[in-house]
Tab-separated table of C-alpha atoms in Angstrom:
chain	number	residue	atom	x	y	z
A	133	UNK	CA	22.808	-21.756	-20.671
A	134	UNK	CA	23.191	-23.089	-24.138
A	135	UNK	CA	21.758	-20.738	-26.822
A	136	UNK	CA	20.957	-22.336	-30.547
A	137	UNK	CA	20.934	-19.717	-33.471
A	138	UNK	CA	17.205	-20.358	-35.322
A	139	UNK	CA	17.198	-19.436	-39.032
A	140	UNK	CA	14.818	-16.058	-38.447
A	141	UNK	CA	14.900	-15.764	-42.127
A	142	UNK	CA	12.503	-18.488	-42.617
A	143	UNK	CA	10.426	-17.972	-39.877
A	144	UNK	CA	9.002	-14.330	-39.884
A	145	UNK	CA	5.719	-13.840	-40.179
A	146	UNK	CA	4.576	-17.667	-38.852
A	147	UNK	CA	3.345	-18.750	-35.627
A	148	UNK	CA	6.361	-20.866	-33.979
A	149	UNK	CA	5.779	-23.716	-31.615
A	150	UNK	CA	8.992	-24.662	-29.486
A	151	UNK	CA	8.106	-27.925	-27.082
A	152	UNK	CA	10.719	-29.760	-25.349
A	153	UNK	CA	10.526	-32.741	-22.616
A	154	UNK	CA	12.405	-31.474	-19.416
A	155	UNK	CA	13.501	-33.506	-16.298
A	156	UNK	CA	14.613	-31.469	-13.052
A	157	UNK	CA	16.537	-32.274	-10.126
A	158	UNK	CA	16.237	-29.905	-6.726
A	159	UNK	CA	15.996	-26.662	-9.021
A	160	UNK	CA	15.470	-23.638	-6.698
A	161	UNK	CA	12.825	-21.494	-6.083
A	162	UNK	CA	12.826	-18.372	-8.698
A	163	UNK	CA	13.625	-15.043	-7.555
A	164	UNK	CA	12.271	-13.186	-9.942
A	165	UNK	CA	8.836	-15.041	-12.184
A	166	UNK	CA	10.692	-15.124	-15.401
A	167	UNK	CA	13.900	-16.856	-13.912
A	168	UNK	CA	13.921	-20.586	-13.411
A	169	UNK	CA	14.300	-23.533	-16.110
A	170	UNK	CA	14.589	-21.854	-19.472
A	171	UNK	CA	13.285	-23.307	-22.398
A	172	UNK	CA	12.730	-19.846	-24.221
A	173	UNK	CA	13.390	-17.738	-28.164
A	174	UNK	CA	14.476	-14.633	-27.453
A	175	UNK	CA	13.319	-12.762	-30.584
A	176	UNK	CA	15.052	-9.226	-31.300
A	177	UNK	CA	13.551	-6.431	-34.204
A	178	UNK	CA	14.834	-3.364	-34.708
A	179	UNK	CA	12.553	-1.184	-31.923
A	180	UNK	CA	12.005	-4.030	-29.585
A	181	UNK	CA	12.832	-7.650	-27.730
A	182	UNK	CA	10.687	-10.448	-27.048
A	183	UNK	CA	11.380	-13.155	-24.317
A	184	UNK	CA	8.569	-16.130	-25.169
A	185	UNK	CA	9.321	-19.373	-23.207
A	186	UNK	CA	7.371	-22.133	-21.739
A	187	UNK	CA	6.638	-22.969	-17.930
A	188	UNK	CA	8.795	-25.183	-16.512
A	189	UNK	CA	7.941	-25.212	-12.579
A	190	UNK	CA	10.806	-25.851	-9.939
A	191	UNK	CA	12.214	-28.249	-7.875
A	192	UNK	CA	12.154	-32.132	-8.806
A	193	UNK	CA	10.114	-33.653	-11.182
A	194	UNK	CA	10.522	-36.653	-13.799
A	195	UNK	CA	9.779	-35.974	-18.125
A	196	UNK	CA	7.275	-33.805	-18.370
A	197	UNK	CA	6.326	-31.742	-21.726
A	198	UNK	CA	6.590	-28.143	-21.707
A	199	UNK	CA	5.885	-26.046	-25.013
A	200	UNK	CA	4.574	-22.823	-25.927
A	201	UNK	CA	3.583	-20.788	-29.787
A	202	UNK	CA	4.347	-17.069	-30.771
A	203	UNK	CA	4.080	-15.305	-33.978
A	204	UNK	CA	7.868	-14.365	-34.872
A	205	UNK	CA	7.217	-10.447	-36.300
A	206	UNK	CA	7.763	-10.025	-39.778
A	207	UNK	CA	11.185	-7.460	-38.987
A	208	UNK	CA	12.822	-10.327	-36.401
A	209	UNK	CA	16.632	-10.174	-36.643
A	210	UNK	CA	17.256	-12.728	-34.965
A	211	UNK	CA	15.827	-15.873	-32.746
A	212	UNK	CA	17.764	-17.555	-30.330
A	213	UNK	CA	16.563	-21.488	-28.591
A	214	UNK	CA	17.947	-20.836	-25.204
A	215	UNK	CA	18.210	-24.129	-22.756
A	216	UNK	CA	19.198	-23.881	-18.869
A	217	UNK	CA	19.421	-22.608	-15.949
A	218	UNK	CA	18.381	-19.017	-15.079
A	219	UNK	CA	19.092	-17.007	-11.491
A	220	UNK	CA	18.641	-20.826	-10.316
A	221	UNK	CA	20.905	-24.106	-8.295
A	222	UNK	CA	19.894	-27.348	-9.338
A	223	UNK	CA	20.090	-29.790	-12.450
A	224	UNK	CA	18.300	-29.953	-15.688
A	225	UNK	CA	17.709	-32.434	-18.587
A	226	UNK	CA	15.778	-31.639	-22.100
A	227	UNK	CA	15.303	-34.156	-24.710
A	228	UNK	CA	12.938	-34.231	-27.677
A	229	UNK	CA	13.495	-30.549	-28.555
A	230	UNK	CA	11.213	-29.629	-31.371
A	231	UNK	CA	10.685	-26.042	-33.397
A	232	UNK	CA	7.874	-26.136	-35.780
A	233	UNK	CA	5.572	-24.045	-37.543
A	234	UNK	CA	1.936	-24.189	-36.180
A	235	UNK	CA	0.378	-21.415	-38.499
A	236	UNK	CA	1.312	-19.772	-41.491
A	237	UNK	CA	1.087	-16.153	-42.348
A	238	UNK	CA	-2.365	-15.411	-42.309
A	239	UNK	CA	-3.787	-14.343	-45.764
A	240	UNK	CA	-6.056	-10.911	-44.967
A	241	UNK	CA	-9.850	-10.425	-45.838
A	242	UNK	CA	-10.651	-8.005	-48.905
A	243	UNK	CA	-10.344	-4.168	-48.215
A	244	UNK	CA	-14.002	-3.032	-47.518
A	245	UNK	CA	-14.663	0.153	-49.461
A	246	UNK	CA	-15.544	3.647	-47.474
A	247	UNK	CA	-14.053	5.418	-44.965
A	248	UNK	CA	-16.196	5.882	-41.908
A	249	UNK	CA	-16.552	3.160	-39.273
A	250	UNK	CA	-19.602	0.194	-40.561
A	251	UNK	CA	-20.030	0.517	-36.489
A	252	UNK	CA	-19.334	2.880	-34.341
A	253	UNK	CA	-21.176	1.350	-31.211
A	254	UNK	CA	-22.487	4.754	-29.689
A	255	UNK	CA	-24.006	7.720	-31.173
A	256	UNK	CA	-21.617	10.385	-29.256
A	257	UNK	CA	-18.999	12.181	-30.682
A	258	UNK	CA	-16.394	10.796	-28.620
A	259	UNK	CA	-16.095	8.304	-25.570
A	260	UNK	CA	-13.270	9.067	-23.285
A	261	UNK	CA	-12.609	7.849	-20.058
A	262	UNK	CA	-10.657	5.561	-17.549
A	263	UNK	CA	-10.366	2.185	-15.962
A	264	UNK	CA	-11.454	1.762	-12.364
A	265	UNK	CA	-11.080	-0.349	-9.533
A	266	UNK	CA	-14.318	-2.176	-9.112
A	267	UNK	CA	-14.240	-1.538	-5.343
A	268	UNK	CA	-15.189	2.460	-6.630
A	269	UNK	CA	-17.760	4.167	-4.323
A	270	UNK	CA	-20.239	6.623	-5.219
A	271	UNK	CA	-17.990	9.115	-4.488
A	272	UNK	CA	-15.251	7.780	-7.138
A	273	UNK	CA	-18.159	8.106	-9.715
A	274	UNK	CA	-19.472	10.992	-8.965
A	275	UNK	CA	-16.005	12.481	-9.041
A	276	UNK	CA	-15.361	10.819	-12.016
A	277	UNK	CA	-18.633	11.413	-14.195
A	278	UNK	CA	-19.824	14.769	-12.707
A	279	UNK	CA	-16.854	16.590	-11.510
A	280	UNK	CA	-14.022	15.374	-14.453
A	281	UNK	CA	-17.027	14.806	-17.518
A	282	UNK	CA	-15.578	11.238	-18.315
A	283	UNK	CA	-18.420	9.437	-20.010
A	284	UNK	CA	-16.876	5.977	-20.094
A	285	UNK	CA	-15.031	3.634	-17.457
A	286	UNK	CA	-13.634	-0.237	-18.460
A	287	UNK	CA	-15.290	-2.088	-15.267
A	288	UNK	CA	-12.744	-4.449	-15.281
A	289	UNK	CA	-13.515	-8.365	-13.397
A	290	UNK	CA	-10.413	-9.173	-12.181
A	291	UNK	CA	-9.448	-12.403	-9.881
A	292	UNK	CA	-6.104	-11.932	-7.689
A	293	UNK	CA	-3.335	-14.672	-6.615
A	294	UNK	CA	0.071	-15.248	-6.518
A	295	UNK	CA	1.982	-15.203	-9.602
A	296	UNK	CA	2.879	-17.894	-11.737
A	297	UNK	CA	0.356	-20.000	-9.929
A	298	UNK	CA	-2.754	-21.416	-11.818
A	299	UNK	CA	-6.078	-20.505	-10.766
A	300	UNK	CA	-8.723	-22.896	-9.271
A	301	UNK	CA	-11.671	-23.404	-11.235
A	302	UNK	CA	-13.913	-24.445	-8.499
A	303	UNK	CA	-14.729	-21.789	-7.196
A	304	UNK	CA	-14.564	-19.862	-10.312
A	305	UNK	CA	-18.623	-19.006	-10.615
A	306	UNK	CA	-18.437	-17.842	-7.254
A	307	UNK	CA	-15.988	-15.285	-7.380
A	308	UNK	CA	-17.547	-13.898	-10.420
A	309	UNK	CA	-20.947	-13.886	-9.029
A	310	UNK	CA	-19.444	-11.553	-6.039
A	311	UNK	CA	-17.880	-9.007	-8.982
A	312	UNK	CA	-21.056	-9.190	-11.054
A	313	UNK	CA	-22.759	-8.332	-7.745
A	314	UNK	CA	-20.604	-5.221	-7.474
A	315	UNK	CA	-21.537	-4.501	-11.083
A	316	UNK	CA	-25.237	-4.519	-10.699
A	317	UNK	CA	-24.992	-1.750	-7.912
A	318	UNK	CA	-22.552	0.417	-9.872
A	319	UNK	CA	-24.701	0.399	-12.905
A	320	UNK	CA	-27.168	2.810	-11.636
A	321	UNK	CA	-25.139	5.230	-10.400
A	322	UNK	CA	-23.342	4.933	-14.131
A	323	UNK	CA	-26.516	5.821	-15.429
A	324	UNK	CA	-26.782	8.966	-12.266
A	325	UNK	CA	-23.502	10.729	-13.669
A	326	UNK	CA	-23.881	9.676	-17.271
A	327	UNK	CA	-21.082	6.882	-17.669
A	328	UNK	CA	-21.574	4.137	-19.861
A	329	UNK	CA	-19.557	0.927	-19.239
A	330	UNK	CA	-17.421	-1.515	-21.007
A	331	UNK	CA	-17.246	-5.111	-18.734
A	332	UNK	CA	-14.320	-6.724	-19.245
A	333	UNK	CA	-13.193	-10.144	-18.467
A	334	UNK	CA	-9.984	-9.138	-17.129
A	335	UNK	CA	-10.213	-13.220	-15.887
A	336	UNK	CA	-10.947	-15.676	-17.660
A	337	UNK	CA	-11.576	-19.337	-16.669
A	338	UNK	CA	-8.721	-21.357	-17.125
A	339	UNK	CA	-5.765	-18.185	-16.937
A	340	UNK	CA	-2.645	-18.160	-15.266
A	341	UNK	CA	-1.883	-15.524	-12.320
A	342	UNK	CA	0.590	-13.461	-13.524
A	343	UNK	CA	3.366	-11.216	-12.902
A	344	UNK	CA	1.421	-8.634	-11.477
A	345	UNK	CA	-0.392	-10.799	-9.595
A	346	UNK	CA	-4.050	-11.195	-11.826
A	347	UNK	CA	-5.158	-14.123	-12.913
A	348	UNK	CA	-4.506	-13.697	-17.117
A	349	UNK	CA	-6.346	-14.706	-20.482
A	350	UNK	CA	-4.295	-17.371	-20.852
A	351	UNK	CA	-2.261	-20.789	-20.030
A	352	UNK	CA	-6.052	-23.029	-20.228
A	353	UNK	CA	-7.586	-20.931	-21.964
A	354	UNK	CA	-5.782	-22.308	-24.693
A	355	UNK	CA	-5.022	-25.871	-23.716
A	356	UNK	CA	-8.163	-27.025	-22.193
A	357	UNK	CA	-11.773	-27.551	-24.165
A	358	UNK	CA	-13.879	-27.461	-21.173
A	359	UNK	CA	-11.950	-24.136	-20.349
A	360	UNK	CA	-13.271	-22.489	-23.692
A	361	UNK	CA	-16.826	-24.088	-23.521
A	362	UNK	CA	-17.275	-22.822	-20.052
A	363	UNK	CA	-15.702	-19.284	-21.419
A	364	UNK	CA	-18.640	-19.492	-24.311
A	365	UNK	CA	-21.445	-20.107	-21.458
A	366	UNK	CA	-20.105	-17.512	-19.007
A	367	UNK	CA	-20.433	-14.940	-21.768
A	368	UNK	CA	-24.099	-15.880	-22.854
A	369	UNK	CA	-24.403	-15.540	-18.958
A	370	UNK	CA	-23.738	-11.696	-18.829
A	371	UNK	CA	-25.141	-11.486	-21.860
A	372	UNK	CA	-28.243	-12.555	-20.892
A	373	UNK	CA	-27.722	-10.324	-17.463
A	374	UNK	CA	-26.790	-7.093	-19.281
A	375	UNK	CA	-28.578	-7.224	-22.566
A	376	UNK	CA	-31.327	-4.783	-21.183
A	377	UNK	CA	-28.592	-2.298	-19.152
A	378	UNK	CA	-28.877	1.193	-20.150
A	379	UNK	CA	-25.206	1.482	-18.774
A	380	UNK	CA	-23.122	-1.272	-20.383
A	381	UNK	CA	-21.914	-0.055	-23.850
A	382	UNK	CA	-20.174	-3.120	-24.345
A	383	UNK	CA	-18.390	-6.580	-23.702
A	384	UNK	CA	-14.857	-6.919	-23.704
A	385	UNK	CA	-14.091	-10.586	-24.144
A	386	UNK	CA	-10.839	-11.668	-22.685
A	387	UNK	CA	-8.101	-8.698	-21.736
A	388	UNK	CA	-5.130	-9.251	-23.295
A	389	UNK	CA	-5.323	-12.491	-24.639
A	390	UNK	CA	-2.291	-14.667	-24.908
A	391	UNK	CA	-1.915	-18.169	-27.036
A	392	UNK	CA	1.373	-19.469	-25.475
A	393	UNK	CA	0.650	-23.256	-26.420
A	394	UNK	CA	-2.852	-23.908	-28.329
A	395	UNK	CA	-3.433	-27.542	-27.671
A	396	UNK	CA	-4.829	-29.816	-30.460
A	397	UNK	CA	-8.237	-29.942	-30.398
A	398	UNK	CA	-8.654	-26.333	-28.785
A	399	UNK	CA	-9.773	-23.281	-31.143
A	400	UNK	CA	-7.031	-20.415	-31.181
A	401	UNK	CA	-8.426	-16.759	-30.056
A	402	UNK	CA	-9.614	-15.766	-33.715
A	403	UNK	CA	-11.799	-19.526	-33.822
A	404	UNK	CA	-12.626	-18.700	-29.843
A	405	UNK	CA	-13.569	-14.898	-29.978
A	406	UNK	CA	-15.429	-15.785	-33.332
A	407	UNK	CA	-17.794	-18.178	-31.645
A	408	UNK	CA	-18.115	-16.453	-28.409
A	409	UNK	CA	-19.539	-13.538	-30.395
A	410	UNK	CA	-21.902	-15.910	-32.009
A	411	UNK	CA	-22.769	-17.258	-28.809
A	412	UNK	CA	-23.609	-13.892	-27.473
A	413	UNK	CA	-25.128	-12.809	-30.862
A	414	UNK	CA	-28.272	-15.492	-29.808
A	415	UNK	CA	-28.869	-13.383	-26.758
A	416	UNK	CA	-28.032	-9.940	-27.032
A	417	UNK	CA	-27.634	-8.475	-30.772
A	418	UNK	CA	-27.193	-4.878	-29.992
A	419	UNK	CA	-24.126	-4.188	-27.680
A	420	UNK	CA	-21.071	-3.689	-28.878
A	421	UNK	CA	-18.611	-6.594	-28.742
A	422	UNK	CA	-15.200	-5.873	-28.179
A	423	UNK	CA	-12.228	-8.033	-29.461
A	424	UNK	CA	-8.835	-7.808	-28.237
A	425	UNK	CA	-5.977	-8.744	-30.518
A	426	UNK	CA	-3.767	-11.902	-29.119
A	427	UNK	CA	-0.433	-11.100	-27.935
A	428	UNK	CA	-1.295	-8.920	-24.802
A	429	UNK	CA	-3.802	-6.764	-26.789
A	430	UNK	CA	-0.687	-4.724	-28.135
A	431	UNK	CA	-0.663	-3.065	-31.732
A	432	UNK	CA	1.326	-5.189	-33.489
A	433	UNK	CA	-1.380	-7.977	-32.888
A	434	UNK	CA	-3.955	-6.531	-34.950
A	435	UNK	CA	-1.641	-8.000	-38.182
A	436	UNK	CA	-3.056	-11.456	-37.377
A	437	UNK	CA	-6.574	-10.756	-36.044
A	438	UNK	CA	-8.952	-10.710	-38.770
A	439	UNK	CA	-12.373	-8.744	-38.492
A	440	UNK	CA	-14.931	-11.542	-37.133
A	441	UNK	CA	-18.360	-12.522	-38.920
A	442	UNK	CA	-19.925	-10.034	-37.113
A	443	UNK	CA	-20.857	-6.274	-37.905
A	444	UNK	CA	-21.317	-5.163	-34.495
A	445	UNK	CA	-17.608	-5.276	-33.233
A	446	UNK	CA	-15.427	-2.902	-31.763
A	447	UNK	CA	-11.573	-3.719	-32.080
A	448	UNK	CA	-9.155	-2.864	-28.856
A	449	UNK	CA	-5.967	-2.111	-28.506
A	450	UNK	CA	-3.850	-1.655	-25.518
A	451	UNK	CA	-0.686	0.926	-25.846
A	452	UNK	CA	2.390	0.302	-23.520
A	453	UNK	CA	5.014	1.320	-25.974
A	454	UNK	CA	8.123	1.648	-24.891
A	455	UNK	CA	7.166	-0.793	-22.257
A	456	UNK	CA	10.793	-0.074	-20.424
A	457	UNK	CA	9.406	3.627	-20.137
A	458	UNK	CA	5.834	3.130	-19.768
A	459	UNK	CA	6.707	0.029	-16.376
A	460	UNK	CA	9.649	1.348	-15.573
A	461	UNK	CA	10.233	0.539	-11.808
A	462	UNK	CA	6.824	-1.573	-11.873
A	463	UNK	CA	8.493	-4.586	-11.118
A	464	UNK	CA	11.699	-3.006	-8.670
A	465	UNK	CA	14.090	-0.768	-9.482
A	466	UNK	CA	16.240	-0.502	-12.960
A	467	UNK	CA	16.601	2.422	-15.298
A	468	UNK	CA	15.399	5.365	-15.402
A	469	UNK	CA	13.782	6.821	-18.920
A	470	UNK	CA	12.575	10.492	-20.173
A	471	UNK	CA	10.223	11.024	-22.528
A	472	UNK	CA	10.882	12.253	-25.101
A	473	UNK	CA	14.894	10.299	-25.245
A	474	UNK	CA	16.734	7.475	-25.760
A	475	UNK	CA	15.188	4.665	-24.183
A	476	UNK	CA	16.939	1.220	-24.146
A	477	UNK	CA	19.458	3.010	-26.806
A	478	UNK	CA	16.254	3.874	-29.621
A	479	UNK	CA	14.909	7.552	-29.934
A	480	UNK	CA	11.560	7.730	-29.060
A	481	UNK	CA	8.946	10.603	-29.501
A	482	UNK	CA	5.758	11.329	-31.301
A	483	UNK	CA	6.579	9.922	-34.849
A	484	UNK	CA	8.054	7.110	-32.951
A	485	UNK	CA	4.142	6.638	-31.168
A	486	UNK	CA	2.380	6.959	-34.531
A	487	UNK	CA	4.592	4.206	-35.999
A	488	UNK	CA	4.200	1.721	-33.200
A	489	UNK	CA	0.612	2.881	-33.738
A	490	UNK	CA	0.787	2.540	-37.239
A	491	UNK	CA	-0.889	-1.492	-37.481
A	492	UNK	CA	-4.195	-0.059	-35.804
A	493	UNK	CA	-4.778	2.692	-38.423
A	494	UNK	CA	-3.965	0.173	-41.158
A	495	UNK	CA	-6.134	-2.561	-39.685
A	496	UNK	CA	-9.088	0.633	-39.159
A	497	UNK	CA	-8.954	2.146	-42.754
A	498	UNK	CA	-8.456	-1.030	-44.561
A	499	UNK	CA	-12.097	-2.995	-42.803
A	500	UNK	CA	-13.286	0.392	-41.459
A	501	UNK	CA	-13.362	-0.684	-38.238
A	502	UNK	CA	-13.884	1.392	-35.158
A	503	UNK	CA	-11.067	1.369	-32.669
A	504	UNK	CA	-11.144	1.824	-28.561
A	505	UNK	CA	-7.930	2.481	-27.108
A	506	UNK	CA	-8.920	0.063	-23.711
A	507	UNK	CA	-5.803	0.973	-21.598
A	508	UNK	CA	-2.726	3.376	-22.185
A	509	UNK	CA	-1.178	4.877	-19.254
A	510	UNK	CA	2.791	5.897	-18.018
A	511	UNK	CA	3.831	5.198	-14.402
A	512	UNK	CA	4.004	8.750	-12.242
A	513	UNK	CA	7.460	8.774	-11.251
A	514	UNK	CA	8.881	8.562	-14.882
A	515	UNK	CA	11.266	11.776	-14.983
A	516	UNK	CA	11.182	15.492	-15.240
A	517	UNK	CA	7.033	14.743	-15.837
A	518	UNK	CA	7.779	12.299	-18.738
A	519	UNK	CA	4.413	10.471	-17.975
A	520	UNK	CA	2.215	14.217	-18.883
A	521	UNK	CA	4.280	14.223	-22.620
A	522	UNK	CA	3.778	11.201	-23.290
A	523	UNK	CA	0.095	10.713	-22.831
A	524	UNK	CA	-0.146	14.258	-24.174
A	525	UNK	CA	0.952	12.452	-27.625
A	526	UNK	CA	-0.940	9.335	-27.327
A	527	UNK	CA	-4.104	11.544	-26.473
A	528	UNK	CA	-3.242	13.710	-29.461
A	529	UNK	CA	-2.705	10.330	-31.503
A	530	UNK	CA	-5.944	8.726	-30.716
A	531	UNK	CA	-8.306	12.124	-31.014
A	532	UNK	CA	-6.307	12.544	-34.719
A	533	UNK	CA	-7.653	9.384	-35.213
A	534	UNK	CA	-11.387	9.214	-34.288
A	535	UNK	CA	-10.520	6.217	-31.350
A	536	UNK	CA	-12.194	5.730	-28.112
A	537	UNK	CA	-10.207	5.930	-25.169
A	538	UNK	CA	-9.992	4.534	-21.421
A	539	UNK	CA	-6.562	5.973	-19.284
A	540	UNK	CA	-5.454	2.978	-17.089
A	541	UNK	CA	-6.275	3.709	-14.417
A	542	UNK	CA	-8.556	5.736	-11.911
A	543	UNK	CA	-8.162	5.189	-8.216
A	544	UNK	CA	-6.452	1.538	-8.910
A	545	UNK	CA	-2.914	1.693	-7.724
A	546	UNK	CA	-1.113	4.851	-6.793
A	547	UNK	CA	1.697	4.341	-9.327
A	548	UNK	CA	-1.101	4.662	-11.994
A	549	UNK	CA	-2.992	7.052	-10.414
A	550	UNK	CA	-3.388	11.141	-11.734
A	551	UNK	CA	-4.099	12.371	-8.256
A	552	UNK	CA	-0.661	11.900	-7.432
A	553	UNK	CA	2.930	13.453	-7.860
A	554	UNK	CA	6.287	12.498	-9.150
A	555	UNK	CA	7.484	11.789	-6.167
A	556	UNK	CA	6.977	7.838	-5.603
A	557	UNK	CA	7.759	7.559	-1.835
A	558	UNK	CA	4.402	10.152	-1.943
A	559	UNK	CA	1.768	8.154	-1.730
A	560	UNK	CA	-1.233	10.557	-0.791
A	561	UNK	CA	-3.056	12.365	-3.641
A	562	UNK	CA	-1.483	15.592	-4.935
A	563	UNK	CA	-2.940	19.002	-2.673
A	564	UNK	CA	-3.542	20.235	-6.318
A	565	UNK	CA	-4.154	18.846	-9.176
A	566	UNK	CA	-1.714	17.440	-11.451
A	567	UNK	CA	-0.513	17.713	-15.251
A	568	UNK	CA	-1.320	14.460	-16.044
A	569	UNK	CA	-5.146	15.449	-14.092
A	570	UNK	CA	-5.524	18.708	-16.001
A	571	UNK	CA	-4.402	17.385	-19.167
A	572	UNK	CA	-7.059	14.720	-19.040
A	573	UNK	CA	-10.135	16.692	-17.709
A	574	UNK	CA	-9.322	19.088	-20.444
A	575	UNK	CA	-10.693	16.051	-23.074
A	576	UNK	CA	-13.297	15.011	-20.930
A	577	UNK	CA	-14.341	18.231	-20.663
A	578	UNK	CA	-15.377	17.974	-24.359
A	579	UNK	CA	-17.363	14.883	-23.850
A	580	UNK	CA	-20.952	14.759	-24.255
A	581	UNK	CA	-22.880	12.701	-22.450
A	582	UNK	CA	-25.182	9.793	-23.194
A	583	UNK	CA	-28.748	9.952	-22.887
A	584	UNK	CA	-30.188	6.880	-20.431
């Protein structure tokens, strides 16, 4: 592996593009998704590290192009143009390297004077409730909604494959058709035990199946102008389908949105989101709209999304912070973390929370924006019941706050789930309910519910 010292100096606070042509020779299948040809910048601050690289493929293939963008944070040490071979046998050539800036710094809008939200979305005092699978029976919701008090759930639409692979767009309308189906008969029993809905586009047309196996907001999303168009119609679609739904509360455009190349020609998420919106505007001018930030929906990302022309919007943030404590053993086995402790050598407890927090209560006070926390969550097994303080803190965070909330996620996957114990091999529901359960019945049991 040959690594190439960039000057970070220069470079924090723009959006990088790295591109590079790359010839292979019998290159080996990757063990792990991230391993393989590497044409990658690791980036390093002082809480975190970033791995950004392109997609290379394996095996043999003649000059191809490979590239990808990121925003280098404005507290980057360091940034490092690593070229090679990763976990892999075979032979590589690059040629043509290039590192260029693609967008500067982005200058912000005017403060907008006041302190309460210029939307809210919803008339309650609070929403508060959880992702769920979309294969949820009545039961689920009635559990859910009557028996815990949530009054919200993220339905999210979400196409499977294997990672790394792209998804086919053929049958694209299809398979959304069948979730859209499931939808439509979950929407009155929303309305039964007093749940109002966010749909979210956990797929978009165009994305890449990723490491957990869904198919991402991403990879063509980006790179391809008859992905975005057909993006723009699919949302003036559901718009048109859900406009008159007592349920929905609102549309989540694209979950977790990430620019890794943004070919010429194609709008970046800010230009896409801002004329989706539009687009949904002509149909449906009541429901909340709900924008992601780029860069896997994470805090930080809210430093480069600007409020959209649109009053009606709700911003979203997902919080996964550590993400060594929050996935630890996701993706196989590795270290164990506590929380609150040292994880990956850096303190981390409540103040630590409220700083990585810190962008989204800027980015709130400064356009008075109203923020939904989409997904938070801590995998069970985390240590001597790590998972119950830390979304204890986050919970306390976000109520401090005045945000909207979804846990991820209700009857999903057992690792996720509150039904179930520490113990990981364990995987039938807890005979009595657990920290993480009580803890988060005690908030719903505030809730108040809508009026249909």
């Amino acid at each position: 592996m040959t690594s190439i010292p960039l000057p970070v100096e220069q470079m924090r606070g723009y959006t990088v593009r790295v591109s590079a042509m790359v010839r292979a020779e019998n290159v080996s299948e990757k063990p792990k998704s991230w391993n393989g040809i590497k044409v990658m910048v690791p980036v390093v601050t002082p809480s975190q590290k970033f791995w950004p690289q392109a997609e290379t493929g394996t095996g043999t293939f003649d000059w191809k192009k490979v590239a990808f963008s990121g925003r280098v944070p404005d507290d980057a040490k360091s940034a490092v143009l690593c070229l090679g071979l990763e976990e892999v046998t075979g032979k590589v050539w690059f040629d043509d390297i290039q590192v260029a800036v693609s967008k500067t710094p982005i200058k912000p809008k005017p403060a907008v004077a006041g302190n309460s939200p210029i939307y809210k979305g919803h008339s309650l005092p609070r929403l508060r409730g959880t992702m769920i699978s979309p294969s949820i029976n009545e039961e689920g919701l009635k559990t859910l909604g009557k028996d815990w008090n949530a009054n919200l759930v993220r339905w999210q639409l979400t196409r499977h494959g294997r990672p790394g692979e792209q998804s086919s767009d053929s049958d694209y309308e299809q398979w959304l058709e069948k979730e859209l189906k499931k939808l439509d008969d979950a929407l009155p029993l929303c309305e039964k035990y007093g749940i109002m809905v966010v749909v979210d586009l956990h797929s978009p047309p165009g994305g890449k199946n990723t490491q957990s196996g869904y198919v991402g907001s991403d990879d063509r999303l980006f790179s391809s102008k008859d992905c975005q168009v057909r993006f723009i119609e699919i949302w003036q679609k559901m718009a048109t389908r859900y406009k008159n739904s007592k349920a929905v509360w609102g549309y989540d455009l694209a979950n977790e949105p990430v620019e890794n190349f943004v070919e010429a020609g194609c709008d970046d998420w800010q230009a896409l989101a801002e004329k989706t919106a539009k687009a949904i505007r002509s149909i449906d001018q009541q429901k909340a709209i709900i924008i992601e930030p780029a860069a896997w929906g994470g805090p930080e990302g809210l430093k480069d999304l600007m409020p959209i022309d649109d009053p009606n919007v709700v911003y979203s943030v997902h919080m996964y912070i550590p993400h060594a404590f929050t996935h630890q053993g996701v993706h196989g086995q590795g270290k164990e973390f506590a929380y609150p402790g040292a994880i990956n050598g850096k303190p981390w407890g409540k103040p630590d929370l409220e700083k990585a927090l810190q962008p989204v209560v800027d980015f709130q006070k400064k356009y008075r924006a109203h923020i939904y926390i989409g997904e938070f969550s801590a995998i069970r097994w985390a240590p001597d019941n790590s998972a119950y303080r830390y979304l204890k803190d986050l919970i306390d965070i976000f109520e401090a706050n005045d945000w909207d909330w979804t846990y991820h996620a209700f009857r999903e996957w057992s690792g996720w789930s509150l039904e179930h114990g520490q113990d990981r091999k364990d995987t039938k529901p807890a005979s009595t309910p657990t920290d993480r359960q009580k803890l988060l019945c005690d908030w719903f049991s505030k809730n108040v519910k809508p009026t249909f």
